[in-house]
mmCIF file of C-alpha atoms and ligand atoms in Angstrom:
data_model
loop_
_atom_site.group_PDB
_atom_site.id
_atom_site.type_symbol
_atom_site.label_atom_id
_atom_site.label_comp_id
_atom_site.label_asym_id
_atom_site.label_seq_id
_atom_site.Cartn_x
_atom_site.Cartn_y
_atom_site.Cartn_z
ATOM 1 C CA MET A 18 93.472 24.468 145.486
ATOM 2 C CA HIS A 19 93.471 23.520 149.203
ATOM 3 C CA LEU A 20 91.462 20.744 150.760
ATOM 4 C CA ARG A 21 90.472 20.385 154.367
ATOM 5 C CA GLY A 22 93.767 19.404 156.081
ATOM 6 C CA LEU A 23 97.009 19.964 154.482
ATOM 7 C CA ALA A 24 96.586 18.574 151.040
ATOM 8 C CA TRP A 25 96.790 20.995 148.075
ATOM 9 C CA GLY A 26 97.103 21.014 144.377
ATOM 10 C CA ARG A 27 98.169 23.392 141.678
ATOM 11 C CA ALA A 28 98.000 23.165 137.821
ATOM 12 C CA SER A 29 98.400 25.255 134.731
ATOM 13 C CA VAL A 30 96.865 24.562 131.420
ATOM 14 C CA PRO A 31 98.370 24.828 127.781
ATOM 15 C CA ALA A 32 96.856 26.534 124.688
ATOM 16 C CA GLY A 33 97.142 25.272 121.038
ATOM 17 C CA ALA A 34 97.985 27.226 118.007
ATOM 18 C CA SER A 35 96.449 24.807 115.416
ATOM 19 C CA THR A 36 93.175 24.504 117.296
ATOM 20 C CA GLY A 37 90.345 22.324 115.997
ATOM 21 C CA ARG A 38 86.785 23.904 115.686
ATOM 22 C CA HIS A 39 85.392 21.293 118.021
ATOM 23 C CA GLU A 40 87.640 22.097 120.994
ATOM 24 C CA ALA A 41 86.358 23.311 124.265
ATOM 25 C CA HIS A 42 86.451 27.123 124.533
ATOM 26 C CA GLU A 43 89.465 28.873 125.910
ATOM 27 C CA LEU A 44 88.337 32.081 127.704
ATOM 28 C CA ARG A 45 90.690 34.980 126.966
ATOM 29 C CA ASP A 46 90.019 38.704 128.137
ATOM 30 C CA GLY A 47 90.129 40.249 124.616
ATOM 31 C CA ASP A 48 91.635 43.418 126.076
ATOM 32 C CA PRO A 49 94.172 44.579 123.330
ATOM 33 C CA ARG A 50 96.176 46.489 125.776
ATOM 34 C CA ARG A 51 96.965 43.499 127.884
ATOM 35 C CA TYR A 52 98.861 40.395 126.357
ATOM 36 C CA ALA A 53 97.337 41.392 122.935
ATOM 37 C CA GLY A 54 94.011 40.357 124.084
ATOM 38 C CA ARG A 55 95.231 36.963 125.348
ATOM 39 C CA GLY A 56 94.972 37.581 129.079
ATOM 40 C CA VAL A 57 93.066 35.393 131.281
ATOM 41 C CA LEU A 58 91.891 37.488 134.258
ATOM 42 C CA LYS A 59 88.266 36.630 133.561
ATOM 43 C CA ALA A 60 89.132 32.905 133.752
ATOM 44 C CA VAL A 61 91.053 33.313 136.951
ATOM 45 C CA HIS A 62 88.164 35.344 138.367
ATOM 46 C CA HIS A 63 85.739 32.532 137.639
ATOM 47 C CA VAL A 64 88.100 30.157 139.561
ATOM 48 C CA HIS A 65 88.165 32.392 142.651
ATOM 49 C CA THR A 66 84.464 33.149 142.704
ATOM 50 C CA GLU A 67 81.749 30.921 141.058
ATOM 51 C CA ILE A 68 83.823 27.696 140.694
ATOM 52 C CA ALA A 69 85.350 27.988 144.253
ATOM 53 C CA ALA A 70 81.741 28.582 145.731
ATOM 54 C CA ALA A 71 80.304 25.512 143.894
ATOM 55 C CA LEU A 72 83.050 23.151 144.926
ATOM 56 C CA GLU A 73 82.989 24.099 148.635
ATOM 57 C CA GLY A 74 82.342 20.755 150.436
ATOM 58 C CA VAL A 75 82.536 18.581 147.349
ATOM 59 C CA ALA A 76 84.950 15.582 147.963
ATOM 60 C CA ALA A 77 88.088 16.192 145.927
ATOM 61 C CA THR A 78 88.536 12.409 145.639
ATOM 62 C CA ASP A 79 85.350 12.176 143.636
ATOM 63 C CA GLN A 80 86.828 13.589 140.504
ATOM 64 C CA PRO A 81 83.642 12.829 138.253
ATOM 65 C CA LEU A 82 81.684 14.714 140.677
ATOM 66 C CA VAL A 83 84.028 17.637 140.853
ATOM 67 C CA ASP A 84 84.077 17.809 137.098
ATOM 68 C CA ARG A 85 80.355 17.448 136.576
ATOM 69 C CA THR A 86 79.679 20.199 139.107
ATOM 70 C CA MET A 87 81.783 22.558 136.977
ATOM 71 C CA VAL A 88 80.387 21.506 133.707
ATOM 72 C CA THR A 89 76.821 21.998 135.060
ATOM 73 C CA LEU A 90 77.738 25.276 136.538
ATOM 74 C CA ASP A 91 79.022 26.343 133.203
ATOM 75 C CA GLY A 92 75.948 25.327 131.422
ATOM 76 C CA THR A 93 77.184 25.653 127.844
ATOM 77 C CA GLU A 94 78.302 22.923 125.469
ATOM 78 C CA SER A 95 81.744 24.184 124.852
ATOM 79 C CA LEU A 96 82.309 25.436 128.463
ATOM 80 C CA ARG A 97 82.449 29.097 126.801
ATOM 81 C CA ARG A 98 80.883 30.848 129.878
ATOM 82 C CA LEU A 99 83.399 30.066 132.604
ATOM 83 C CA GLY A 100 86.078 28.993 130.164
ATOM 84 C CA ALA A 101 87.528 25.621 129.695
ATOM 85 C CA ASN A 102 90.920 26.916 130.697
ATOM 86 C CA ALA A 103 89.350 27.900 134.136
ATOM 87 C CA ILE A 104 87.550 24.602 134.525
ATOM 88 C CA LEU A 105 90.489 22.271 133.462
ATOM 89 C CA ALA A 106 93.078 24.006 135.804
ATOM 90 C CA VAL A 107 90.683 23.334 138.790
ATOM 91 C CA SER A 108 90.156 19.679 137.520
ATOM 92 C CA MET A 109 93.778 18.987 137.298
ATOM 93 C CA ALA A 110 94.704 20.738 140.731
ATOM 94 C CA CYS A 111 91.950 18.926 142.301
ATOM 95 C CA CYS A 112 93.369 15.523 141.148
ATOM 96 C CA ARG A 113 96.814 16.553 142.445
ATOM 97 C CA ALA A 114 95.291 17.495 145.830
ATOM 98 C CA ALA A 115 93.166 14.344 146.032
ATOM 99 C CA ALA A 116 96.373 12.154 145.118
ATOM 100 C CA GLN A 117 98.247 13.895 147.972
ATOM 101 C CA CYS A 118 95.374 13.347 150.313
ATOM 102 C CA ARG A 119 95.328 9.603 149.518
ATOM 103 C CA GLY A 120 99.068 9.401 149.885
ATOM 104 C CA LEU A 121 99.551 8.394 146.179
ATOM 105 C CA ALA A 122 101.753 9.429 143.509
ATOM 106 C CA LEU A 123 99.851 11.272 140.854
ATOM 107 C CA HIS A 124 100.187 8.729 138.237
ATOM 108 C CA GLN A 125 98.913 5.935 140.664
ATOM 109 C CA HIS A 126 95.978 7.989 141.539
ATOM 110 C CA LEU A 127 95.326 8.611 137.736
ATOM 111 C CA ALA A 128 95.595 4.873 137.157
ATOM 112 C CA GLU A 129 92.826 4.412 139.708
ATOM 113 C CA LEU A 130 90.648 7.085 138.400
ATOM 114 C CA SER A 131 91.025 5.719 134.679
ATOM 115 C CA GLY A 132 90.692 2.188 135.766
ATOM 116 C CA THR A 133 93.177 1.081 133.499
ATOM 117 C CA GLY A 134 94.844 -1.605 135.619
ATOM 118 C CA SER A 135 98.093 -1.383 133.776
ATOM 119 C CA VAL A 136 100.510 1.579 134.101
ATOM 120 C CA SER A 137 103.317 1.857 131.662
ATOM 121 C CA LEU A 138 105.808 4.387 130.132
ATOM 122 C CA PRO A 139 104.761 5.951 126.872
ATOM 123 C CA VAL A 140 106.686 5.771 123.681
ATOM 124 C CA PRO A 141 107.562 9.531 122.843
ATOM 125 C CA GLN A 142 106.665 10.926 119.518
ATOM 126 C CA GLY A 143 109.517 13.419 119.393
ATOM 127 C CA VAL A 144 108.846 16.373 117.097
ATOM 128 C CA MET A 145 111.912 16.819 114.941
ATOM 129 C CA PHE A 146 111.119 19.215 112.149
ATOM 130 C CA SER A 147 108.197 21.691 111.884
ATOM 131 C CA GLY A 148 106.338 23.088 109.032
ATOM 132 C CA ARG A 149 105.063 25.865 111.095
ATOM 133 C CA GLY A 150 106.179 29.412 110.854
ATOM 134 C CA GLY A 151 107.994 31.505 108.368
ATOM 135 C CA ALA A 152 111.109 29.349 107.563
ATOM 136 C CA ALA A 153 108.834 26.592 106.205
ATOM 137 C CA ALA A 154 107.841 27.953 102.835
ATOM 138 C CA GLY A 155 107.687 24.664 101.052
ATOM 139 C CA LEU A 156 106.150 22.458 103.741
ATOM 140 C CA SER A 157 102.463 21.955 104.133
ATOM 141 C CA PHE A 158 102.647 19.288 106.956
ATOM 142 C CA GLN A 159 102.871 20.481 110.434
ATOM 143 C CA ASP A 160 105.083 17.988 112.232
ATOM 144 C CA PHE A 161 107.853 15.535 111.306
ATOM 145 C CA MET A 162 108.292 13.296 114.181
ATOM 146 C CA VAL A 163 110.616 10.328 115.245
ATOM 147 C CA LEU A 164 109.338 7.530 117.368
ATOM 148 C CA PRO A 165 111.989 5.339 118.960
ATOM 149 C CA ILE A 166 109.969 2.196 118.381
ATOM 150 C CA GLY A 167 113.146 -0.202 118.855
ATOM 151 C CA ALA A 168 113.939 1.106 122.397
ATOM 152 C CA ARG A 169 113.752 -1.324 125.062
ATOM 153 C CA SER A 170 113.225 1.329 127.756
ATOM 154 C CA TYR A 171 112.195 4.784 128.241
ATOM 155 C CA PRO A 172 115.737 5.942 129.077
ATOM 156 C CA GLU A 173 116.935 4.310 126.025
ATOM 157 C CA ALA A 174 114.016 5.909 123.897
ATOM 158 C CA LEU A 175 115.069 9.249 125.299
ATOM 159 C CA ALA A 176 118.691 8.845 124.554
ATOM 160 C CA MET A 177 117.713 7.707 120.912
ATOM 161 C CA LEU A 178 115.784 10.965 120.465
ATOM 162 C CA GLU A 179 118.841 12.996 121.651
ATOM 163 C CA ARG A 180 121.044 11.015 119.177
ATOM 164 C CA VAL A 181 118.618 11.938 116.224
ATOM 165 C CA GLU A 182 118.219 15.450 117.203
ATOM 166 C CA SER A 183 121.954 16.013 117.359
ATOM 167 C CA SER A 184 122.378 14.299 113.975
ATOM 168 C CA ALA A 185 119.651 16.378 112.566
ATOM 169 C CA LEU A 186 121.474 19.479 113.401
ATOM 170 C CA GLU A 187 124.605 18.126 111.573
ATOM 171 C CA VAL A 188 122.506 17.042 108.567
ATOM 172 C CA LEU A 189 121.106 20.706 108.361
ATOM 173 C CA ARG A 190 124.530 22.236 108.680
ATOM 174 C CA GLN A 191 125.967 19.954 105.904
ATOM 175 C CA SER A 192 123.041 20.631 103.577
ATOM 176 C CA ASN A 193 122.892 24.366 104.328
ATOM 177 C CA THR A 194 119.301 24.027 105.285
ATOM 178 C CA ALA A 195 118.081 27.211 107.295
ATOM 179 C CA TYR A 196 115.845 26.669 110.178
ATOM 180 C CA ARG A 197 114.446 28.404 113.191
ATOM 181 C CA VAL A 198 112.967 27.062 116.351
ATOM 182 C CA ALA A 199 109.183 26.693 116.238
ATOM 183 C CA SER A 200 106.772 26.985 119.032
ATOM 184 C CA ASP A 201 106.935 23.348 120.229
ATOM 185 C CA GLY A 202 110.632 23.473 120.187
ATOM 186 C CA ALA A 203 111.015 21.687 116.778
ATOM 187 C CA LEU A 204 113.147 23.011 114.036
ATOM 188 C CA GLY A 205 111.081 25.078 111.637
ATOM 189 C CA LEU A 206 112.702 24.122 108.358
ATOM 190 C CA ALA A 207 113.260 26.078 105.276
ATOM 191 C CA ALA A 208 112.802 22.672 103.305
ATOM 192 C CA ARG A 209 111.762 22.596 99.618
ATOM 193 C CA SER A 210 108.856 20.174 100.146
ATOM 194 C CA ASN A 211 107.406 17.604 102.443
ATOM 195 C CA ARG A 212 109.442 14.914 100.741
ATOM 196 C CA HIS A 213 112.624 17.010 101.226
ATOM 197 C CA ALA A 214 111.771 17.201 105.060
ATOM 198 C CA LEU A 215 111.298 13.408 105.155
ATOM 199 C CA GLU A 216 114.515 12.826 103.365
ATOM 200 C CA LEU A 217 116.403 14.904 105.943
ATOM 201 C CA THR A 218 114.554 13.078 108.759
ATOM 202 C CA VAL A 219 115.752 9.717 107.337
ATOM 203 C CA ARG A 220 119.322 11.077 107.019
ATOM 204 C CA ALA A 221 119.186 12.260 110.697
ATOM 205 C CA ILE A 222 118.253 8.834 111.903
ATOM 206 C CA GLU A 223 120.769 7.189 109.723
ATOM 207 C CA GLY A 224 123.401 9.755 110.965
ATOM 208 C CA ALA A 225 122.715 8.813 114.333
ATOM 209 C CA GLY A 226 123.628 5.186 113.654
ATOM 210 C CA LEU A 227 120.027 3.964 114.021
ATOM 211 C CA ARG A 228 117.940 1.953 111.593
ATOM 212 C CA PRO A 229 114.934 3.899 110.125
ATOM 213 C CA GLY A 230 111.753 1.854 110.565
ATOM 214 C CA GLU A 231 113.367 -0.586 112.912
ATOM 215 C CA ASP A 232 114.955 1.462 115.782
ATOM 216 C CA VAL A 233 113.234 4.655 114.880
ATOM 217 C CA GLY A 234 109.983 5.096 112.932
ATOM 218 C CA ILE A 235 108.727 8.411 111.424
ATOM 219 C CA GLY A 236 105.563 10.074 112.462
ATOM 220 C CA LEU A 237 103.801 12.856 110.613
ATOM 221 C CA ASP A 238 101.078 15.387 111.676
ATOM 222 C CA VAL A 239 99.704 16.392 108.318
ATOM 223 C CA ALA A 240 97.368 18.893 110.132
ATOM 224 C CA ALA A 241 95.418 18.934 106.912
ATOM 225 C CA THR A 242 92.618 21.249 108.232
ATOM 226 C CA GLU A 243 95.297 24.020 108.115
ATOM 227 C CA PHE A 244 95.758 23.806 104.282
ATOM 228 C CA CYS A 245 92.221 22.682 103.338
ATOM 229 C CA ASP A 246 90.120 25.477 101.748
ATOM 230 C CA LYS A 247 86.301 25.953 101.995
ATOM 231 C CA ALA A 248 85.559 23.981 98.864
ATOM 232 C CA GLY A 249 87.429 20.891 100.200
ATOM 233 C CA GLY A 250 90.661 21.517 98.159
ATOM 234 C CA TYR A 251 93.932 20.576 99.881
ATOM 235 C CA ARG A 252 97.028 22.857 99.037
ATOM 236 C CA VAL A 253 99.548 20.197 99.916
ATOM 237 C CA ASP A 254 102.079 21.856 97.718
ATOM 238 C CA PRO A 255 101.939 25.503 99.173
ATOM 239 C CA GLU A 256 103.021 26.780 95.585
ATOM 240 C CA GLY A 257 100.611 24.453 93.632
ATOM 241 C CA SER A 258 96.960 24.231 93.043
ATOM 242 C CA PRO A 259 94.639 22.508 95.495
ATOM 243 C CA VAL A 260 94.048 18.809 95.152
ATOM 244 C CA ARG A 261 91.125 16.660 96.087
ATOM 245 C CA ALA A 262 90.992 14.329 99.144
ATOM 246 C CA HIS A 263 91.519 11.284 96.814
ATOM 247 C CA ASP A 264 94.666 12.846 95.373
ATOM 248 C CA LEU A 265 96.098 13.731 98.910
ATOM 249 C CA ALA A 266 95.437 10.074 99.896
ATOM 250 C CA GLU A 267 97.538 8.795 96.849
ATOM 251 C CA TYR A 268 100.132 11.414 97.759
ATOM 252 C CA LEU A 269 100.386 9.945 101.310
ATOM 253 C CA ARG A 270 100.434 6.345 100.187
ATOM 254 C CA GLY A 271 103.125 7.328 97.873
ATOM 255 C CA LEU A 272 105.210 8.677 100.964
ATOM 256 C CA LEU A 273 104.343 5.337 102.814
ATOM 257 C CA ASP A 274 106.073 3.480 99.896
ATOM 258 C CA ARG A 275 109.157 5.591 100.033
ATOM 259 C CA PHE A 276 109.695 6.298 103.843
ATOM 260 C CA PRO A 277 109.514 4.344 106.946
ATOM 261 C CA ILE A 278 106.488 6.087 108.297
ATOM 262 C CA VAL A 279 104.600 4.447 111.197
ATOM 263 C CA SER A 280 102.053 6.960 111.946
ATOM 264 C CA ILE A 281 100.042 9.706 110.310
ATOM 265 C CA GLU A 282 98.004 12.349 112.110
ATOM 266 C CA ASP A 283 95.163 14.415 110.709
ATOM 267 C CA PRO A 284 95.762 13.307 107.170
ATOM 268 C CA PHE A 285 92.435 15.112 106.054
ATOM 269 C CA ASP A 286 90.267 17.981 107.185
ATOM 270 C CA GLU A 287 88.362 17.869 110.475
ATOM 271 C CA GLU A 288 85.039 17.461 108.650
ATOM 272 C CA ASP A 289 86.096 15.207 105.810
ATOM 273 C CA TRP A 290 84.882 11.963 107.412
ATOM 274 C CA PRO A 291 84.582 9.964 104.327
ATOM 275 C CA ALA A 292 88.165 10.696 103.326
ATOM 276 C CA TRP A 293 89.403 9.514 106.763
ATOM 277 C CA SER A 294 87.470 6.190 106.557
ATOM 278 C CA ALA A 295 88.620 5.374 103.009
ATOM 279 C CA PHE A 296 92.291 6.125 103.654
ATOM 280 C CA THR A 297 92.378 4.190 106.967
ATOM 281 C CA ALA A 298 90.936 1.225 105.200
ATOM 282 C CA SER A 299 93.566 1.364 102.573
ATOM 283 C CA VAL A 300 96.482 1.298 104.934
ATOM 284 C CA PRO A 301 95.621 -1.349 107.541
ATOM 285 C CA GLU A 302 99.069 -1.378 109.134
ATOM 286 C CA LEU A 303 99.540 2.296 109.580
ATOM 287 C CA GLN A 304 98.591 4.143 112.722
ATOM 288 C CA VAL A 305 96.037 6.830 111.552
ATOM 289 C CA VAL A 306 95.752 9.411 114.322
ATOM 290 C CA ALA A 307 92.817 11.691 114.910
ATOM 291 C CA ASP A 308 93.604 14.975 116.585
ATOM 292 C CA ASP A 309 91.405 17.824 115.214
ATOM 293 C CA LEU A 310 88.857 15.181 113.927
ATOM 294 C CA TYR A 311 88.084 13.810 117.429
ATOM 295 C CA ALA A 312 89.107 16.827 119.429
ATOM 296 C CA THR A 313 89.032 14.630 122.414
ATOM 297 C CA HIS A 314 85.216 14.919 122.310
ATOM 298 C CA PRO A 315 83.233 11.872 123.251
ATOM 299 C CA GLU A 316 80.592 12.203 120.590
ATOM 300 C CA ARG A 317 83.184 12.787 117.725
ATOM 301 C CA ALA A 318 85.157 9.783 119.060
ATOM 302 C CA ARG A 319 82.206 7.592 119.061
ATOM 303 C CA ARG A 320 81.534 8.530 115.432
ATOM 304 C CA GLY A 321 85.091 7.947 114.517
ATOM 305 C CA VAL A 322 84.928 4.326 115.936
ATOM 306 C CA THR A 323 81.669 3.636 114.212
ATOM 307 C CA GLN A 324 83.067 4.989 110.821
ATOM 308 C CA ARG A 325 86.455 3.317 111.349
ATOM 309 C CA ALA A 326 87.834 6.897 110.680
ATOM 310 C CA ALA A 327 91.067 6.361 112.442
ATOM 311 C CA THR A 328 92.980 3.749 114.492
ATOM 312 C CA ALA A 329 94.194 6.086 117.234
ATOM 313 C CA GLY A 330 93.109 9.249 118.993
ATOM 314 C CA LEU A 331 95.407 12.093 120.156
ATOM 315 C CA MET A 332 94.196 13.047 123.637
ATOM 316 C CA LYS A 333 94.530 16.618 124.832
ATOM 317 C CA LEU A 334 93.028 17.686 128.189
ATOM 318 C CA ASN A 335 92.178 21.140 127.063
ATOM 319 C CA GLN A 336 90.266 20.099 124.003
ATOM 320 C CA ASN A 337 87.937 18.246 126.277
ATOM 321 C CA GLY A 338 87.878 20.725 129.123
ATOM 322 C CA THR A 339 87.955 18.336 132.177
ATOM 323 C CA LEU A 340 90.103 15.340 133.378
ATOM 324 C CA SER A 341 87.218 12.942 133.786
ATOM 325 C CA GLY A 342 85.932 13.754 130.303
ATOM 326 C CA THR A 343 89.267 13.020 128.852
ATOM 327 C CA LEU A 344 89.482 9.817 130.785
ATOM 328 C CA GLU A 345 86.179 8.825 129.410
ATOM 329 C CA VAL A 346 87.079 9.362 125.858
ATOM 330 C CA ILE A 347 90.395 7.421 126.410
ATOM 331 C CA ARG A 348 88.456 4.570 127.955
ATOM 332 C CA ARG A 349 85.884 4.449 125.093
ATOM 333 C CA LEU A 350 88.627 4.559 122.556
ATOM 334 C CA ARG A 351 90.692 1.865 124.005
ATOM 335 C CA GLU A 352 87.498 -0.454 124.466
ATOM 336 C CA ALA A 353 87.056 0.030 120.733
ATOM 337 C CA GLY A 354 90.521 -1.133 119.909
ATOM 338 C CA HIS A 355 91.895 2.468 119.149
ATOM 339 C CA ARG A 356 95.480 3.348 120.456
ATOM 340 C CA CYS A 357 95.743 6.612 122.394
ATOM 341 C CA ILE A 358 98.424 9.237 122.451
ATOM 342 C CA VAL A 359 98.413 11.698 125.296
ATOM 343 C CA ALA A 360 99.463 15.007 123.877
ATOM 344 C CA GLY A 361 100.542 18.501 124.970
ATOM 345 C CA ARG A 362 100.039 21.723 122.999
ATOM 346 C CA SER A 363 102.188 24.052 120.953
ATOM 347 C CA ALA A 364 101.849 26.664 123.683
ATOM 348 C CA ASP A 365 102.498 24.683 126.789
ATOM 349 C CA THR A 366 103.487 25.338 130.291
ATOM 350 C CA GLU A 367 106.121 23.754 132.794
ATOM 351 C CA ASP A 368 103.288 21.555 134.105
ATOM 352 C CA ALA A 369 104.312 17.968 133.723
ATOM 353 C CA PHE A 370 100.739 16.517 134.398
ATOM 354 C CA ILE A 371 100.338 14.811 130.931
ATOM 355 C CA ALA A 372 103.375 12.761 131.736
ATOM 356 C CA ASP A 373 101.591 11.231 134.745
ATOM 357 C CA LEU A 374 98.367 11.108 132.708
ATOM 358 C CA ALA A 375 100.055 8.881 129.853
ATOM 359 C CA VAL A 376 101.604 6.719 132.529
ATOM 360 C CA GLY A 377 98.549 6.274 134.854
ATOM 361 C CA THR A 378 96.336 5.548 131.733
ATOM 362 C CA GLY A 379 99.010 3.199 130.131
ATOM 363 C CA ALA A 380 98.237 5.173 126.999
ATOM 364 C CA GLY A 381 101.313 3.694 125.189
ATOM 365 C CA GLN A 382 102.497 6.908 123.413
ATOM 366 C CA ILE A 383 102.929 10.570 124.265
ATOM 367 C CA LYS A 384 103.482 13.609 122.045
ATOM 368 C CA ILE A 385 105.175 16.502 123.852
ATOM 369 C CA GLY A 386 107.031 18.349 121.154
ATOM 370 C CA ALA A 387 110.885 18.457 120.916
ATOM 371 C CA ARG A 388 113.191 17.986 123.698
ATOM 372 C CA ARG A 389 113.902 21.841 123.576
ATOM 373 C CA GLY A 390 112.532 24.188 126.046
ATOM 374 C CA GLY A 391 111.696 23.892 129.756
ATOM 375 C CA GLU A 392 108.035 23.275 129.157
ATOM 376 C CA ARG A 393 108.904 20.216 127.081
ATOM 377 C CA LEU A 394 111.845 18.979 129.273
ATOM 378 C CA ALA A 395 109.488 19.095 132.376
ATOM 379 C CA LYS A 396 107.369 16.312 130.741
ATOM 380 C CA TYR A 397 110.336 14.319 129.423
ATOM 381 C CA ASN A 398 112.125 14.391 132.634
ATOM 382 C CA GLN A 399 108.990 13.480 134.679
ATOM 383 C CA LEU A 400 108.747 10.429 132.510
ATOM 384 C CA LEU A 401 112.364 9.676 133.341
ATOM 385 C CA ARG A 402 111.636 9.931 137.048
ATOM 386 C CA LEU A 403 108.673 7.591 136.730
ATOM 387 C CA SER A 404 110.795 5.084 134.663
ATOM 388 C CA GLU A 405 112.477 4.249 137.947
ATOM 389 C CA ASP A 406 109.383 2.452 139.085
ATOM 390 C CA VAL A 407 107.170 1.862 135.937
ATOM 391 C CA GLY A 408 107.791 -0.455 133.113
ATOM 392 C CA TRP A 409 108.051 0.067 129.350
ATOM 393 C CA PRO A 410 104.934 -0.885 127.250
ATOM 394 C CA GLY A 411 106.788 -3.448 125.157
ATOM 395 C CA PRO A 412 106.365 -3.478 121.329
ATOM 396 C CA LEU A 413 103.307 -1.430 120.331
ATOM 397 C CA GLY A 414 103.059 -3.018 116.907
ATOM 398 C CA LEU A 415 103.877 0.088 115.280
ATOM 399 C CA THR A 416 105.037 -0.854 111.833
ATOM 400 C CA THR A 417 105.527 0.764 108.407
ATOM 401 C CA PRO A 418 103.227 -0.379 105.740
ATOM 402 C CA ALA A 419 106.039 0.520 103.197
ATOM 403 C CA ARG A 420 106.974 -2.351 100.840
ATOM 404 C CA SER A 421 110.639 -1.131 100.666
ATOM 405 C CA HIS A 422 112.619 1.641 102.397
ATOM 406 C CA PRO A 423 115.553 3.425 100.860
ATOM 407 C CA THR A 424 118.652 2.696 102.992
ATOM 408 C CA ALA A 425 120.541 5.625 101.661
ATOM 409 C CA LEU A 426 119.151 8.800 99.965
HETATM 410 C C1 2PG B 21 99.050 19.234 117.490
HETATM 411 C C2 2PG B 21 99.556 20.132 118.453
HETATM 412 C C3 2PG B 21 101.002 19.759 118.991
HETATM 413 P P1 2PG B 21 98.580 22.535 118.695
HETATM 414 O O1 2PG B 21 98.560 19.515 116.346
HETATM 415 O O2 2PG B 21 99.207 18.043 117.638
HETATM 416 O O3 2PG B 21 101.931 19.792 117.949
HETATM 417 O O4 2PG B 21 99.581 21.391 117.946
HETATM 418 O O5 2PG B 21 98.841 22.559 120.066
HETATM 419 O O6 2PG B 21 99.072 23.942 117.950
HETATM 420 O O7 2PG B 21 97.322 22.196 118.210
HETATM 421 MG MG1 MG B 22 97.961 17.695 115.501
#
């Protein structure tokens, strides 16, 4: 996107694999002869024609107006006519161009747009092991993450992630556990069960010379919508029979007693609101994160706050469809005392915009995937650059509700 004068901006948008039902619509061409139907020529065409014409003469520095103009032009609730992928790319490119025009770094401009007042580096939720894909027969959970909660700076946090990752490879070699690299760069494990993967995670942390639960906490993305059947049964054990939400909650609380878990994302299906509220109330110290449940949607986030369904929201730009819309959800959630975790997608690009977004909003946490693959490193490295100027958030109060942790397994 070019503004009058020399300022310009460019952006690319990611895609998700485990997409929630309430996400904004990603427009794909559907032509099976081209990228198996997943091409985006239609979306690109919309950018060059309708969207470009509608934005002619609109001030790029007025991000809410830019985004409102596109949303109105689209005219559908889920942005399905022009495509949320088309709209978001323009929204982000416009933000970059406006930052350049104002002589501000992207994160500074985002800080002003979000009205946050405090910029800070986020604690990364590094995805270590993955339940996605063929290697993962015994796993129902999607992501096993490590959070360097004891780090005193972002560079230290990054170095901790590297130590745990190296140690994890050694643990897998010693235990003869097969794996293959999953879409987000994490290691798709041939583990026997979720518990087994958690044991390996603890061993990886200890093998790195770090203290589980103190230096490094564990985060889970249960992604329960993926294994919930239409009758509300959860196949938490891929080989076993489905269990009810109540039993899944018991199972999760059992894991909290045994492992140094500080954060659980999507513990229940995206429509199972009562199960969410009951679980969140039962584990007050735990960070309970809504990804598919909120889908970065203002109305769903509002409902989540009212029903105390979670204590944190995963914020994905392409779930919402515009930058302003995402900033609005972040603002509302934080006002309500929720934590926010800015997140990328499993099919991401080399665009590091979300690194600046996490810093500019002072979100406190970011989920980028593993430190493997250029599209992930682009974000981790941008955070490293920003760490030269921006401070660390300090203790986030992420603790484990567990009563006792095993020191050795
Ligand atoms: C998630 C994301 C990233 P996806 O569930 O948090 O891991 O996955 O982009 O496939 O929705
Ligand atoms: Mg998720």
